[in-house]
mmCIF file of C-alpha atoms in Angstrom:
data_model
loop_
_atom_site.group_PDB
_atom_site.id
_atom_site.type_symbol
_atom_site.label_atom_id
_atom_site.label_comp_id
_atom_site.label_asym_id
_atom_site.label_seq_id
_atom_site.Cartn_x
_atom_site.Cartn_y
_atom_site.Cartn_z
ATOM 1 C CA MET A 252 2.167 -31.059 6.448
ATOM 2 C CA LYS A 253 -0.959 -28.948 6.123
ATOM 3 C CA LEU A 254 -1.050 -25.398 7.473
ATOM 4 C CA LEU A 255 -4.075 -26.356 9.544
ATOM 5 C CA ASP A 256 -1.953 -29.036 11.238
ATOM 6 C CA LEU A 257 0.301 -26.319 12.635
ATOM 7 C CA GLU A 258 -2.526 -24.956 14.770
ATOM 8 C CA ASN A 259 -2.801 -28.338 16.487
ATOM 9 C CA LEU A 260 0.950 -28.836 16.945
ATOM 10 C CA LYS A 261 2.070 -28.550 20.561
ATOM 11 C CA VAL A 262 4.799 -26.032 21.321
ATOM 12 C CA SER A 263 6.842 -28.838 22.915
ATOM 13 C CA GLU A 264 6.735 -30.713 19.586
ATOM 14 C CA LEU A 265 8.114 -27.823 17.558
ATOM 15 C CA GLU A 266 11.807 -28.762 17.646
ATOM 16 C CA GLY A 267 11.158 -32.411 16.807
ATOM 17 C CA GLN A 268 8.869 -31.711 13.859
ATOM 18 C CA PHE A 269 11.111 -29.185 12.077
ATOM 19 C CA ASP A 270 14.820 -29.033 11.328
ATOM 20 C CA LEU A 271 15.644 -25.921 13.351
ATOM 21 C CA SER A 272 19.366 -25.311 12.959
ATOM 22 C CA LEU A 273 19.857 -22.783 15.782
ATOM 23 C CA LYS A 274 18.944 -24.654 18.951
ATOM 24 C CA GLU A 275 19.932 -21.710 21.187
ATOM 25 C CA HIS A 276 16.904 -19.772 19.894
ATOM 26 C CA ILE A 277 14.393 -22.491 20.677
ATOM 27 C CA GLU A 278 12.818 -20.529 23.546
ATOM 28 C CA LEU A 279 12.255 -17.498 21.312
ATOM 29 C CA ARG A 280 10.868 -19.771 18.594
ATOM 30 C CA GLN A 281 8.491 -21.316 21.105
ATOM 31 C CA LYS A 282 7.306 -17.855 22.197
ATOM 32 C CA ALA A 283 6.667 -16.940 18.570
ATOM 33 C CA PHE A 284 4.845 -20.194 17.929
ATOM 34 C CA THR A 285 2.697 -19.686 21.016
ATOM 35 C CA ARG A 286 1.755 -16.239 19.698
ATOM 36 C CA PHE A 287 0.941 -17.761 16.300
ATOM 37 C CA LYS A 288 -1.390 -20.255 17.979
ATOM 38 C CA GLU A 289 -3.044 -17.432 19.962
ATOM 39 C CA LEU A 290 -3.755 -15.473 16.792
ATOM 40 C CA GLY A 291 -4.583 -18.548 14.719
ATOM 41 C CA LEU A 292 -4.888 -18.790 10.958
ATOM 42 C CA PRO A 293 -7.226 -16.041 9.677
ATOM 43 C CA LEU A 294 -10.828 -17.019 8.994
ATOM 44 C CA ASN A 295 -13.156 -15.980 6.182
ATOM 45 C CA LYS A 296 -14.883 -13.502 8.506
ATOM 46 C CA ASP A 297 -11.661 -11.497 8.841
ATOM 47 C CA GLU A 298 -12.265 -8.233 6.969
ATOM 48 C CA ILE A 299 -8.991 -8.316 5.036
ATOM 49 C CA PHE A 300 -7.632 -11.850 5.218
ATOM 50 C CA GLY A 301 -11.030 -13.287 4.360
ATOM 51 C CA LYS A 302 -10.967 -11.581 0.970
ATOM 52 C CA THR A 303 -7.467 -12.682 -0.040
ATOM 53 C CA GLY A 304 -8.266 -16.303 -0.900
ATOM 54 C CA LEU A 305 -5.768 -17.395 1.750
ATOM 55 C CA ARG A 306 -8.045 -19.965 3.362
ATOM 56 C CA ALA A 307 -7.887 -22.127 0.234
ATOM 57 C CA THR A 308 -4.234 -22.868 1.068
ATOM 58 C CA TYR A 309 -4.878 -24.218 4.559
ATOM 59 C CA ASN A 310 -5.506 -27.806 3.446
ATOM 60 C CA GLY A 311 -2.657 -27.898 0.935
ATOM 61 C CA ASP A 312 -0.396 -30.906 1.493
ATOM 62 C CA TYR A 313 2.858 -29.046 2.096
ATOM 63 C CA LEU A 314 5.756 -31.286 3.094
ATOM 64 C CA LYS A 315 8.399 -30.509 5.685
ATOM 65 C CA GLU A 316 11.759 -29.095 4.548
ATOM 66 C CA LEU A 317 13.358 -31.017 1.647
ATOM 67 C CA SER A 318 16.661 -30.713 -0.182
ATOM 68 C CA ALA A 319 16.776 -28.315 -3.121
ATOM 69 C CA ASN A 320 17.769 -29.301 -6.651
ATOM 70 C CA SER A 321 21.577 -29.116 -6.897
ATOM 71 C CA ASN A 322 21.334 -28.284 -10.625
ATOM 72 C CA TRP A 323 19.582 -24.987 -9.958
ATOM 73 C CA GLN A 324 21.295 -21.957 -11.484
ATOM 74 C CA ILE A 325 20.852 -18.224 -10.986
ATOM 75 C CA GLN A 326 20.648 -15.734 -13.826
ATOM 76 C CA GLU A 327 23.926 -13.942 -14.389
ATOM 77 C CA ASN A 328 24.143 -10.130 -14.130
ATOM 78 C CA PRO A 329 26.718 -7.687 -12.730
ATOM 79 C CA ASN A 330 24.905 -6.946 -9.457
ATOM 80 C CA TYR A 331 26.119 -7.947 -6.009
ATOM 81 C CA LYS A 332 24.022 -10.858 -4.735
ATOM 82 C CA ILE A 333 22.845 -12.494 -1.534
ATOM 83 C CA VAL A 334 21.038 -15.733 -2.352
ATOM 84 C CA PHE A 335 18.820 -17.792 -0.052
ATOM 85 C CA ARG A 336 17.724 -21.251 -1.187
ATOM 86 C CA LYS A 337 14.818 -22.552 0.857
ATOM 87 C CA GLY A 338 15.710 -20.041 3.540
ATOM 88 C CA VAL A 339 19.386 -21.019 3.785
ATOM 89 C CA TYR A 340 22.157 -18.616 2.782
ATOM 90 C CA SER A 341 24.100 -19.872 -0.251
ATOM 91 C CA PRO A 342 27.624 -18.346 -0.298
ATOM 92 C CA MET A 343 28.506 -20.174 -3.524
ATOM 93 C CA HIS A 344 25.747 -18.306 -5.393
ATOM 94 C CA SER A 345 26.372 -14.967 -3.634
ATOM 95 C CA SER A 346 28.840 -12.158 -4.265
ATOM 96 C CA LEU A 347 29.373 -9.589 -1.504
ATOM 97 C CA PRO A 348 31.163 -6.235 -1.752
ATOM 98 C CA ASP A 349 33.470 -4.931 0.952
ATOM 99 C CA GLY A 350 31.452 -3.424 3.777
ATOM 100 C CA VAL A 351 28.527 -5.859 3.516
ATOM 101 C CA LYS A 352 28.262 -8.840 5.877
ATOM 102 C CA VAL A 353 25.871 -11.778 6.134
ATOM 103 C CA GLN A 354 25.892 -13.572 9.472
ATOM 104 C CA PHE A 355 23.672 -15.405 11.919
ATOM 105 C CA GLU A 356 21.829 -12.985 14.168
ATOM 106 C CA ALA A 357 22.823 -13.512 17.795
ATOM 107 C CA GLU A 358 19.725 -11.835 19.282
ATOM 108 C CA PRO A 359 16.865 -11.739 16.753
ATOM 109 C CA HIS A 360 14.204 -9.332 17.992
ATOM 110 C CA LEU A 361 10.700 -10.724 18.469
ATOM 111 C CA TYR A 362 7.852 -8.190 18.200
ATOM 112 C CA LEU A 363 5.185 -9.872 20.307
ATOM 113 C CA ASP A 364 2.711 -7.001 19.755
ATOM 114 C CA HIS A 365 2.562 -7.738 16.023
ATOM 115 C CA LYS A 366 -0.853 -8.843 14.746
ATOM 116 C CA ASN A 367 0.201 -10.844 11.700
ATOM 117 C CA PRO A 368 0.264 -14.607 12.451
ATOM 118 C CA PHE A 369 2.524 -15.304 9.470
ATOM 119 C CA TYR A 370 5.251 -13.085 10.932
ATOM 120 C CA PHE A 371 5.313 -15.346 13.990
ATOM 121 C CA LEU A 372 5.260 -18.462 11.838
ATOM 122 C CA SER A 373 8.344 -17.302 9.905
ATOM 123 C CA TYR A 374 10.075 -16.513 13.194
ATOM 124 C CA ALA A 375 9.287 -19.907 14.704
ATOM 125 C CA LEU A 376 10.006 -22.154 11.705
ATOM 126 C CA ASN A 377 12.862 -20.504 9.777
ATOM 127 C CA ARG A 378 16.074 -22.456 9.211
ATOM 128 C CA GLY A 379 18.356 -19.687 10.413
ATOM 129 C CA PHE A 380 18.100 -16.056 11.558
ATOM 130 C CA TYR A 381 20.260 -14.137 9.079
ATOM 131 C CA LYS A 382 21.477 -10.570 9.512
ATOM 132 C CA ILE A 383 22.670 -8.456 6.559
ATOM 133 C CA GLU A 384 24.698 -5.437 7.618
ATOM 134 C CA ILE A 385 25.644 -2.435 5.462
ATOM 135 C CA LYS A 386 28.645 -0.643 6.995
ATOM 136 C CA ARG A 387 28.434 2.955 8.193
ATOM 137 C CA ASP A 388 29.096 5.598 5.479
ATOM 138 C CA LEU A 389 29.172 2.937 2.732
ATOM 139 C CA GLU A 390 27.784 3.871 -0.688
ATOM 140 C CA LEU A 391 27.604 0.859 -2.987
ATOM 141 C CA ASP A 392 28.629 1.361 -6.607
ATOM 142 C CA LYS A 393 25.907 -0.985 -7.937
ATOM 143 C CA PRO A 394 22.707 -2.679 -6.698
ATOM 144 C CA LEU A 395 22.656 -5.470 -4.137
ATOM 145 C CA GLU A 396 20.219 -8.269 -4.961
ATOM 146 C CA ILE A 397 18.550 -10.327 -2.230
ATOM 147 C CA ILE A 398 17.114 -13.407 -3.920
ATOM 148 C CA HIS A 399 14.766 -15.990 -2.410
ATOM 149 C CA THR A 400 14.192 -19.218 -4.260
ATOM 150 C CA ASP A 401 12.568 -22.593 -3.676
ATOM 151 C CA GLU A 402 12.520 -25.335 -6.319
ATOM 152 C CA VAL A 403 10.820 -28.158 -4.379
ATOM 153 C CA HIS A 404 7.170 -28.858 -5.122
ATOM 154 C CA ALA A 405 4.592 -29.329 -2.331
ATOM 155 C CA SER A 406 6.934 -27.923 0.337
ATOM 156 C CA GLN A 407 6.577 -25.185 2.915
ATOM 157 C CA ASN A 408 9.391 -22.755 3.568
ATOM 158 C CA HIS A 409 9.758 -20.023 6.203
ATOM 159 C CA THR A 410 12.553 -17.422 6.228
ATOM 160 C CA HIS A 411 13.454 -14.586 8.586
ATOM 161 C CA LEU A 412 16.028 -11.927 7.622
ATOM 162 C CA SER A 413 17.066 -8.546 8.974
ATOM 163 C CA LEU A 414 18.790 -5.791 6.990
ATOM 164 C CA HIS A 415 20.713 -3.164 8.950
ATOM 165 C CA VAL A 416 21.755 -0.035 7.052
ATOM 166 C CA LYS A 417 24.139 1.874 9.294
ATOM 167 C CA ALA A 418 24.378 5.663 9.650
ATOM 168 C CA ASN A 419 25.022 7.670 6.460
ATOM 169 C CA ALA A 420 25.126 4.529 4.291
ATOM 170 C CA LYS A 421 23.387 4.527 0.916
ATOM 171 C CA VAL A 422 22.220 1.332 -0.802
ATOM 172 C CA GLN A 423 20.083 0.082 -3.679
ATOM 173 C CA ILE A 424 18.355 -3.212 -2.892
ATOM 174 C CA LEU A 425 16.717 -5.404 -5.530
ATOM 175 C CA GLU A 426 14.798 -7.984 -3.506
ATOM 176 C CA ARG A 427 13.214 -10.756 -5.547
ATOM 177 C CA VAL A 428 10.964 -13.677 -4.634
ATOM 178 C CA LEU A 429 11.542 -16.174 -7.442
ATOM 179 C CA VAL A 430 9.918 -19.371 -6.202
ATOM 180 C CA ASN A 431 9.864 -21.864 -9.054
ATOM 181 C CA SER A 432 7.616 -24.536 -7.576
ATOM 182 C CA ALA A 433 4.095 -25.152 -6.307
ATOM 183 C CA CYS A 434 4.755 -24.571 -2.604
ATOM 184 C CA PHE A 435 3.954 -22.369 0.393
ATOM 185 C CA PHE A 436 6.633 -19.712 0.909
ATOM 186 C CA ASN A 437 6.464 -17.386 3.930
ATOM 187 C CA GLN A 438 9.214 -14.786 4.413
ATOM 188 C CA THR A 439 9.950 -11.896 6.765
ATOM 189 C CA LEU A 440 12.392 -9.054 6.109
ATOM 190 C CA ALA A 441 12.987 -6.501 8.881
ATOM 191 C CA VAL A 442 14.801 -3.335 7.709
ATOM 192 C CA TYR A 443 16.552 -0.987 10.159
ATOM 193 C CA LEU A 444 17.697 2.412 8.888
ATOM 194 C CA ASP A 445 20.060 4.322 11.149
ATOM 195 C CA GLU A 446 20.414 8.127 11.182
ATOM 196 C CA ASN A 447 20.779 9.640 7.690
ATOM 197 C CA ALA A 448 20.784 6.205 6.051
ATOM 198 C CA LYS A 449 19.233 5.978 2.590
ATOM 199 C CA ILE A 450 17.726 2.997 0.813
ATOM 200 C CA GLU A 451 16.050 2.353 -2.522
ATOM 201 C CA HIS A 452 14.264 -0.981 -2.136
ATOM 202 C CA MET A 453 12.772 -2.627 -5.222
ATOM 203 C CA HIS A 454 10.664 -5.697 -4.376
ATOM 204 C CA GLU A 455 9.537 -8.024 -7.147
ATOM 205 C CA GLN A 456 7.323 -11.056 -6.655
ATOM 206 C CA ALA A 457 7.461 -13.070 -9.900
ATOM 207 C CA SER A 458 6.990 -16.650 -8.779
ATOM 208 C CA HIS A 459 5.585 -19.868 -10.241
ATOM 209 C CA ASP A 460 1.919 -19.776 -11.252
ATOM 210 C CA PHE A 461 0.978 -22.293 -8.547
ATOM 211 C CA ALA A 462 3.091 -20.891 -5.709
ATOM 212 C CA HIS A 463 1.553 -19.389 -2.568
ATOM 213 C CA ILE A 464 3.712 -16.480 -1.387
ATOM 214 C CA ILE A 465 3.405 -14.461 1.824
ATOM 215 C CA SER A 466 5.892 -11.627 2.378
ATOM 216 C CA ASN A 467 6.106 -9.759 5.686
ATOM 217 C CA TYR A 468 8.062 -6.488 5.781
ATOM 218 C CA LEU A 469 8.960 -4.359 8.812
ATOM 219 C CA TYR A 470 10.682 -0.975 8.442
ATOM 220 C CA PHE A 471 12.159 0.983 11.370
ATOM 221 C CA GLN A 472 13.552 4.422 10.484
ATOM 222 C CA LYS A 473 15.688 6.665 12.654
ATOM 223 C CA LYS A 474 16.333 10.408 12.405
ATOM 224 C CA SER A 475 16.561 11.859 8.878
ATOM 225 C CA SER A 476 16.679 8.443 7.219
ATOM 226 C CA GLN A 477 15.143 8.118 3.764
ATOM 227 C CA ALA A 478 13.449 5.108 2.172
ATOM 228 C CA SER A 479 12.044 4.740 -1.318
ATOM 229 C CA VAL A 480 10.167 1.437 -1.507
ATOM 230 C CA TYR A 481 8.853 0.027 -4.787
ATOM 231 C CA ALA A 482 6.743 -3.133 -5.030
ATOM 232 C CA TYR A 483 5.887 -5.010 -8.218
ATOM 233 C CA GLU A 484 3.557 -7.992 -7.724
ATOM 234 C CA HIS A 485 2.668 -10.140 -10.719
ATOM 235 C CA GLY A 486 3.565 -13.781 -9.955
ATOM 236 C CA SER A 487 2.102 -16.778 -8.043
ATOM 237 C CA SER A 488 -1.479 -17.965 -7.793
ATOM 238 C CA LEU A 489 -1.729 -16.333 -4.366
ATOM 239 C CA GLY A 490 0.522 -13.516 -3.188
ATOM 240 C CA ILE A 491 0.120 -11.354 -0.083
ATOM 241 C CA SER A 492 2.562 -8.622 0.945
ATOM 242 C CA PHE A 493 2.295 -7.030 4.391
ATOM 243 C CA TRP A 494 4.183 -3.761 4.883
ATOM 244 C CA ASP A 495 4.579 -2.512 8.484
ATOM 245 C CA LEU A 496 6.407 0.810 8.056
ATOM 246 C CA ARG A 497 7.517 2.896 11.037
ATOM 247 C CA LEU A 498 8.926 6.421 10.888
ATOM 248 C CA ASP A 499 10.160 6.409 14.467
ATOM 249 C CA GLU A 500 12.351 9.503 14.690
ATOM 250 C CA GLU A 501 12.390 13.129 13.566
ATOM 251 C CA SER A 502 12.470 13.977 9.852
ATOM 252 C CA ALA A 503 12.399 10.385 8.644
ATOM 253 C CA LYS A 504 10.939 10.110 5.131
ATOM 254 C CA LEU A 505 9.375 7.263 3.177
ATOM 255 C CA ASP A 506 7.878 6.980 -0.318
ATOM 256 C CA PHE A 507 5.956 3.788 -1.133
ATOM 257 C CA LEU A 508 4.877 2.896 -4.670
ATOM 258 C CA ALA A 509 3.247 -0.414 -5.589
ATOM 259 C CA LEU A 510 1.904 -1.986 -8.765
ATOM 260 C CA GLN A 511 0.082 -5.320 -8.846
ATOM 261 C CA THR A 512 -1.351 -6.886 -11.984
ATOM 262 C CA PRO A 513 -3.346 -10.057 -11.229
ATOM 263 C CA THR A 514 -4.772 -12.019 -14.179
ATOM 264 C CA GLN A 515 -6.577 -15.339 -14.746
ATOM 265 C CA LYS A 516 -7.410 -16.629 -11.236
ATOM 266 C CA GLN A 517 -4.572 -14.976 -9.343
ATOM 267 C CA HIS A 518 -5.190 -13.491 -5.891
ATOM 268 C CA LEU A 519 -2.740 -10.650 -5.156
ATOM 269 C CA SER A 520 -2.927 -8.429 -2.072
ATOM 270 C CA THR A 521 -0.993 -5.428 -0.770
ATOM 271 C CA ILE A 522 -1.586 -4.530 2.884
ATOM 272 C CA VAL A 523 0.174 -1.464 4.320
ATOM 273 C CA GLU A 524 0.274 -0.009 7.829
ATOM 274 C CA LEU A 525 2.411 3.135 7.997
ATOM 275 C CA HIS A 526 3.163 4.688 11.402
ATOM 276 C CA HIS A 527 4.272 8.303 11.908
ATOM 277 C CA ASN A 528 5.841 8.038 15.372
ATOM 278 C CA GLY A 529 8.303 10.947 15.226
ATOM 279 C CA PRO A 530 7.919 14.688 14.566
ATOM 280 C CA ASN A 531 8.174 16.192 11.079
ATOM 281 C CA THR A 532 8.096 12.851 9.293
ATOM 282 C CA HIS A 533 6.939 12.644 5.666
ATOM 283 C CA SER A 534 5.379 9.818 3.661
ATOM 284 C CA THR A 535 3.675 9.256 0.330
ATOM 285 C CA GLN A 536 1.848 6.175 -0.929
ATOM 286 C CA LEU A 537 0.735 5.453 -4.481
ATOM 287 C CA ILE A 538 -0.713 1.989 -5.098
ATOM 288 C CA LYS A 539 -2.187 0.909 -8.420
ATOM 289 C CA GLN A 540 -3.607 -2.376 -9.605
ATOM 290 C CA THR A 541 -5.039 -3.714 -12.852
ATOM 291 C CA ILE A 542 -7.347 -6.701 -12.338
ATOM 292 C CA ASN A 543 -8.339 -8.932 -15.237
ATOM 293 C CA ASP A 544 -10.192 -12.196 -15.962
ATOM 294 C CA GLU A 545 -11.326 -13.856 -12.695
ATOM 295 C CA ALA A 546 -8.476 -12.378 -10.656
ATOM 296 C CA LYS A 547 -8.776 -10.748 -7.252
ATOM 297 C CA GLY A 548 -6.894 -7.623 -6.177
ATOM 298 C CA ILE A 549 -6.841 -6.424 -2.566
ATOM 299 C CA VAL A 550 -5.423 -3.130 -1.313
ATOM 300 C CA ASP A 551 -5.655 -2.165 2.355
ATOM 301 C CA ALA A 552 -3.550 0.870 3.251
ATOM 302 C CA LYS A 553 -3.627 2.571 6.639
ATOM 303 C CA VAL A 554 -1.712 5.605 7.938
ATOM 304 C CA ILE A 555 -1.451 6.019 11.708
ATOM 305 C CA VAL A 556 -0.175 9.329 13.153
ATOM 306 C CA SER A 557 0.727 9.060 16.843
ATOM 307 C CA LYS A 558 0.661 11.804 19.468
ATOM 308 C CA ASN A 559 4.395 12.291 18.879
ATOM 309 C CA GLY A 560 3.896 12.907 15.154
ATOM 310 C CA ALA A 561 3.559 16.700 15.116
ATOM 311 C CA GLY A 562 4.383 18.173 11.729
ATOM 312 C CA THR A 563 3.584 14.972 9.865
ATOM 313 C CA LYS A 564 2.985 15.145 6.112
ATOM 314 C CA SER A 565 1.308 12.065 4.659
ATOM 315 C CA HIS A 566 -0.412 11.565 1.317
ATOM 316 C CA GLN A 567 -1.997 8.348 0.119
ATOM 317 C CA LEU A 568 -3.733 7.333 -3.119
ATOM 318 C CA CYS A 569 -4.986 3.916 -4.258
ATOM 319 C CA ASN A 570 -6.304 3.335 -7.809
ATOM 320 C CA SER A 571 -7.778 0.124 -9.218
ATOM 321 C CA LEU A 572 -8.593 -0.568 -12.841
ATOM 322 C CA VAL A 573 -11.035 -3.459 -13.250
ATOM 323 C CA LEU A 574 -10.942 -5.120 -16.664
ATOM 324 C CA SER A 575 -13.647 -7.791 -16.468
ATOM 325 C CA GLU A 576 -17.052 -8.319 -14.850
ATOM 326 C CA LYS A 577 -15.860 -11.210 -12.670
ATOM 327 C CA ALA A 578 -12.871 -9.212 -11.474
ATOM 328 C CA GLN A 579 -15.253 -6.344 -10.569
ATOM 329 C CA VAL A 580 -16.935 -8.481 -7.914
ATOM 330 C CA GLN A 581 -13.616 -9.688 -6.488
ATOM 331 C CA SER A 582 -11.949 -6.310 -5.954
ATOM 332 C CA PHE A 583 -11.429 -4.516 -2.638
ATOM 333 C CA VAL A 584 -9.717 -1.181 -1.957
ATOM 334 C CA LYS A 585 -9.604 0.493 1.441
ATOM 335 C CA PRO A 586 -7.398 3.526 2.262
ATOM 336 C CA GLN A 587 -7.527 4.687 5.900
ATOM 337 C CA LEU A 588 -6.238 7.473 8.156
ATOM 338 C CA GLU A 589 -5.975 7.133 11.938
ATOM 339 C CA ILE A 590 -4.918 10.444 13.498
ATOM 340 C CA PHE A 591 -4.270 11.400 17.134
ATOM 341 C CA ILE A 592 -3.075 15.023 16.625
ATOM 342 C CA ASP A 593 -4.164 18.167 14.770
ATOM 343 C CA ASP A 594 -0.764 19.481 13.662
ATOM 344 C CA LEU A 595 -0.346 17.620 10.379
ATOM 345 C CA GLU A 596 -0.947 17.646 6.638
ATOM 346 C CA ALA A 597 -2.652 14.486 5.385
ATOM 347 C CA SER A 598 -4.792 13.225 2.538
ATOM 348 C CA HIS A 599 -6.068 9.905 1.264
ATOM 349 C CA GLY A 600 -8.224 8.664 -1.564
ATOM 350 C CA ALA A 601 -9.193 5.696 -3.685
ATOM 351 C CA THR A 602 -10.768 5.002 -7.055
ATOM 352 C CA VAL A 603 -12.122 1.787 -8.537
ATOM 353 C CA GLY A 604 -13.228 1.921 -12.145
ATOM 354 C CA ASN A 605 -13.278 0.476 -15.639
ATOM 355 C CA LEU A 606 -11.687 1.633 -18.867
ATOM 356 C CA ASP A 607 -13.281 4.764 -20.264
ATOM 357 C CA GLU A 608 -15.208 3.718 -23.388
ATOM 358 C CA GLU A 609 -15.092 7.280 -24.719
ATOM 359 C CA GLN A 610 -11.296 7.180 -24.645
ATOM 360 C CA ILE A 611 -11.366 3.823 -26.437
ATOM 361 C CA TYR A 612 -13.667 5.178 -29.162
ATOM 362 C CA TYR A 613 -11.496 8.288 -29.496
ATOM 363 C CA LEU A 614 -8.428 6.134 -30.172
ATOM 364 C CA MET A 615 -10.438 3.983 -32.592
ATOM 365 C CA SER A 616 -11.439 7.129 -34.455
ATOM 366 C CA ARG A 617 -7.721 7.755 -34.949
ATOM 367 C CA GLY A 618 -7.251 4.333 -36.587
ATOM 368 C CA VAL A 619 -6.392 2.220 -33.525
ATOM 369 C CA ASP A 620 -8.238 -1.109 -33.286
ATOM 370 C CA TYR A 621 -10.302 -1.919 -30.183
ATOM 371 C CA GLU A 622 -7.874 -4.338 -28.469
ATOM 372 C CA SER A 623 -4.886 -2.077 -29.133
ATOM 373 C CA ALA A 624 -6.793 0.882 -27.698
ATOM 374 C CA ARG A 625 -7.534 -1.085 -24.516
ATOM 375 C CA LYS A 626 -3.908 -2.112 -24.250
ATOM 376 C CA LEU A 627 -2.711 1.482 -24.630
ATOM 377 C CA LEU A 628 -5.039 2.742 -21.880
ATOM 378 C CA ILE A 629 -4.078 -0.079 -19.508
ATOM 379 C CA GLU A 630 -0.407 0.626 -20.088
ATOM 380 C CA ALA A 631 -0.907 4.352 -19.489
ATOM 381 C CA PHE A 632 -2.644 3.588 -16.178
ATOM 382 C CA SER A 633 0.178 1.313 -14.975
ATOM 383 C CA GLN A 634 2.937 3.615 -16.203
ATOM 384 C CA GLU A 635 2.146 6.224 -13.538
ATOM 385 C CA VAL A 636 3.780 3.849 -11.059
ATOM 386 C CA TYR A 637 6.091 1.851 -13.328
ATOM 387 C CA LYS A 638 7.803 4.942 -14.738
ATOM 388 C CA GLN A 639 8.728 5.917 -11.164
ATOM 389 C CA PHE A 640 10.506 2.627 -10.529
ATOM 390 C CA PRO A 641 14.247 3.408 -10.464
ATOM 391 C CA LYS A 642 16.037 3.019 -13.773
ATOM 392 C CA TRP A 643 18.655 0.684 -12.299
ATOM 393 C CA ALA A 644 15.890 -1.721 -11.134
ATOM 394 C CA LYS A 645 13.910 -1.765 -14.390
ATOM 395 C CA GLU A 646 16.961 -3.220 -16.127
ATOM 396 C CA PHE A 647 16.554 -6.446 -14.144
ATOM 397 C CA ILE A 648 12.887 -6.948 -13.195
ATOM 398 C CA SER A 649 10.420 -8.762 -15.451
ATOM 399 C CA GLY A 650 9.141 -6.496 -18.191
ATOM 400 C CA GLY A 651 12.043 -4.091 -17.710
#
């Protein structure tokens, strides 16, 4: 089934066309699908979506849900694991510690005011609403991996998960999108941090070269919660990550660091909307990308400070390093601030540039050949983010 066909599908046909396992949520699914149809698939004229290369996927012949390969195996490591195969929880591949539960969500929340059509699509067409709960006061002794995989070519897959970190709990999450097929994969993860909860969330998108990956993230933080979010995007022919981050209560804090490295003809995009809704909330954003060959890199990062955000501190920086003439034309970087109060401390900035030829010649004068000098400078640029990735995560991600 083509993505364009979904726009013409009647809401009444939804249940018959897709294998929706939780019939009791069909009304909510229909509401979400109606909202998807109202928003529609983004067009080329859309300021952000139009630059992502997304429209090229609309006519792809993606099949309905198919069975996964039973011979598939997951890489062994000592971490706790929660594995989803084509959006379905796989207990046989998972290992849960005491205090962590995976269950169907009885009342999955639907945010009808959201503006991302792919969020609604994942809500309407997922094969089960799953809730991951981290018990109050729990501090895990090692990382918890959340792994998404799909091994069926020419398929479309939609998943919808929620992660609830209860009060005073502390957790390290390694969340990986490892889609090993040429397919359309659309996932949503909603994260809820209760009072004083702490999370380190490492996201890696390292999928098949011909996969089309859309990841939708929602963060809701309560009083004095802390989130450190790290994103590493380097897989798939098309990858788009949407981050809707909300500091809803007093003294919530969030640090967001992202690195994307598109090459060849990859299209990789990071889109962030960070809301300061409570007083004395703090956030930082550092997003870097290296763009090579005929690749396209998109960064759109917005900070919104509401009238209730007195005492906000927010700092944002986006840097792009363009490594070829064709990539230069394709690139787009746009940091933004939207402020409704005066009592705050905020900054934002962006740079788009090439390698400094003087630095290259300096290294060559010290006996380094041209290509090695370029490689050293590119690595130094990326390391500003990569070196801040947590040590425990770098042991397991690609290139770690």
